[in-house]
mmCIF file of C-alpha atoms in Angstrom:
data_model
loop_
_atom_site.group_PDB
_atom_site.id
_atom_site.type_symbol
_atom_site.label_atom_id
_atom_site.label_comp_id
_atom_site.label_asym_id
_atom_site.label_seq_id
_atom_site.Cartn_x
_atom_site.Cartn_y
_atom_site.Cartn_z
ATOM 1 C CA SER L 1 8.693 4.201 -59.244
ATOM 2 C CA ASP L 2 7.446 0.619 -58.328
ATOM 3 C CA ILE L 3 8.800 -0.574 -55.144
ATOM 4 C CA SER L 4 6.624 -3.742 -54.654
ATOM 5 C CA GLU L 5 9.467 -5.919 -55.255
ATOM 6 C CA GLU L 6 11.595 -4.431 -52.540
ATOM 7 C CA LEU L 7 8.682 -4.494 -50.143
ATOM 8 C CA THR L 8 8.326 -8.247 -50.905
ATOM 9 C CA ARG L 9 11.882 -8.931 -50.131
ATOM 10 C CA VAL L 10 12.060 -6.920 -46.901
ATOM 11 C CA GLN L 11 8.810 -8.917 -45.732
ATOM 12 C CA SER L 12 10.652 -12.006 -46.672
ATOM 13 C CA HIS L 13 13.793 -11.186 -45.032
ATOM 14 C CA CYS L 14 11.964 -10.099 -41.990
ATOM 15 C CA SER L 15 9.977 -13.391 -41.767
ATOM 16 C CA GLN L 16 13.457 -15.231 -42.101
ATOM 17 C CA PHE L 17 14.844 -13.008 -39.328
ATOM 18 C CA ALA L 18 11.796 -13.772 -36.998
ATOM 19 C CA ALA L 19 12.077 -17.701 -37.781
ATOM 20 C CA THR L 20 15.846 -17.719 -37.213
ATOM 21 C CA LEU L 21 15.351 -16.342 -33.673
ATOM 22 C CA GLU L 22 13.322 -19.423 -32.840
ATOM 23 C CA LEU L 23 16.251 -21.742 -33.684
ATOM 24 C CA GLN L 24 17.930 -23.495 -31.017
ATOM 25 C CA GLU L 25 21.484 -23.084 -32.528
ATOM 26 C CA PRO L 26 23.961 -20.360 -33.140
ATOM 27 C CA VAL L 27 22.178 -17.856 -35.323
ATOM 28 C CA GLY L 28 24.444 -14.729 -35.148
ATOM 29 C CA ARG L 29 25.944 -14.866 -38.507
ATOM 30 C CA THR L 30 22.546 -15.656 -40.189
ATOM 31 C CA LEU L 31 20.888 -12.652 -38.353
ATOM 32 C CA GLU L 32 23.850 -10.416 -39.361
ATOM 33 C CA PHE L 33 23.423 -11.424 -43.005
ATOM 34 C CA LEU L 34 19.804 -10.847 -42.860
ATOM 35 C CA THR L 35 20.267 -7.310 -41.398
ATOM 36 C CA GLN L 36 22.639 -6.483 -44.223
ATOM 37 C CA GLU L 37 20.079 -7.727 -46.828
ATOM 38 C CA ILE L 38 17.267 -5.567 -45.122
ATOM 39 C CA GLN L 39 19.591 -2.715 -45.403
ATOM 40 C CA ARG L 40 20.226 -3.159 -48.906
ATOM 41 C CA GLU L 41 16.458 -3.338 -49.713
ATOM 42 C CA LEU L 42 15.793 -0.197 -47.568
ATOM 43 C CA ASN L 43 18.541 1.679 -49.574
ATOM 44 C CA THR L 44 16.791 0.665 -52.657
ATOM 45 C CA LEU L 45 13.488 1.641 -51.459
ATOM 46 C CA GLY L 46 14.796 5.068 -50.377
ATOM 47 C CA ALA L 47 16.531 5.633 -53.688
ATOM 48 C CA LYS L 48 13.528 4.540 -55.760
ATOM 49 C CA SER L 49 10.903 6.538 -53.819
ATOM 50 C CA ASN L 50 9.944 10.078 -54.783
ATOM 51 C CA ASP L 51 7.440 10.348 -51.978
ATOM 52 C CA ALA L 52 8.541 12.277 -48.685
ATOM 53 C CA GLY L 53 6.313 10.207 -46.672
ATOM 54 C CA ILE L 54 7.958 7.069 -47.787
ATOM 55 C CA SER L 55 11.358 8.583 -47.437
ATOM 56 C CA ARG L 56 10.662 9.249 -43.774
ATOM 57 C CA ILE L 57 9.595 5.766 -43.118
ATOM 58 C CA VAL L 58 12.618 4.438 -44.659
ATOM 59 C CA VAL L 59 14.917 6.596 -42.412
ATOM 60 C CA GLY L 60 12.985 5.551 -39.329
ATOM 61 C CA ALA L 61 13.293 1.830 -40.420
ATOM 62 C CA LYS L 62 16.998 2.219 -41.052
ATOM 63 C CA VAL L 63 17.449 3.699 -37.592
ATOM 64 C CA GLU L 64 15.536 0.749 -36.101
ATOM 65 C CA LEU L 65 17.453 -1.598 -38.059
ATOM 66 C CA GLU L 66 20.822 -0.206 -36.869
ATOM 67 C CA LYS L 67 19.682 -0.662 -33.397
ATOM 68 C CA ILE L 68 18.963 -4.414 -34.211
ATOM 69 C CA ARG L 69 22.323 -4.802 -35.935
ATOM 70 C CA GLU L 70 24.122 -3.676 -32.868
ATOM 71 C CA GLN L 71 22.144 -6.220 -30.778
ATOM 72 C CA VAL L 72 22.743 -8.934 -33.299
ATOM 73 C CA GLN L 73 26.407 -8.497 -33.063
ATOM 74 C CA ASN L 74 26.278 -9.745 -29.393
ATOM 75 C CA VAL L 75 24.481 -12.989 -30.502
ATOM 76 C CA GLU L 76 26.437 -16.009 -31.083
#
């Protein structure tokens, strides 16, 4: 399956996440929303991929994203 669209969206969400971290205002909700969007894209990537290597990468990314999500919950 073609996963290029999902990869593009994940990259966009990650760029937005990084830019949001630079803001001098409360960003907790925005970061939380972006982590949810990244999670959705990773889920779609995992479901569409028939490649074991990609599946391992997706699982690793989801583990790291969960760590980020836990940290984001402490951000205002």
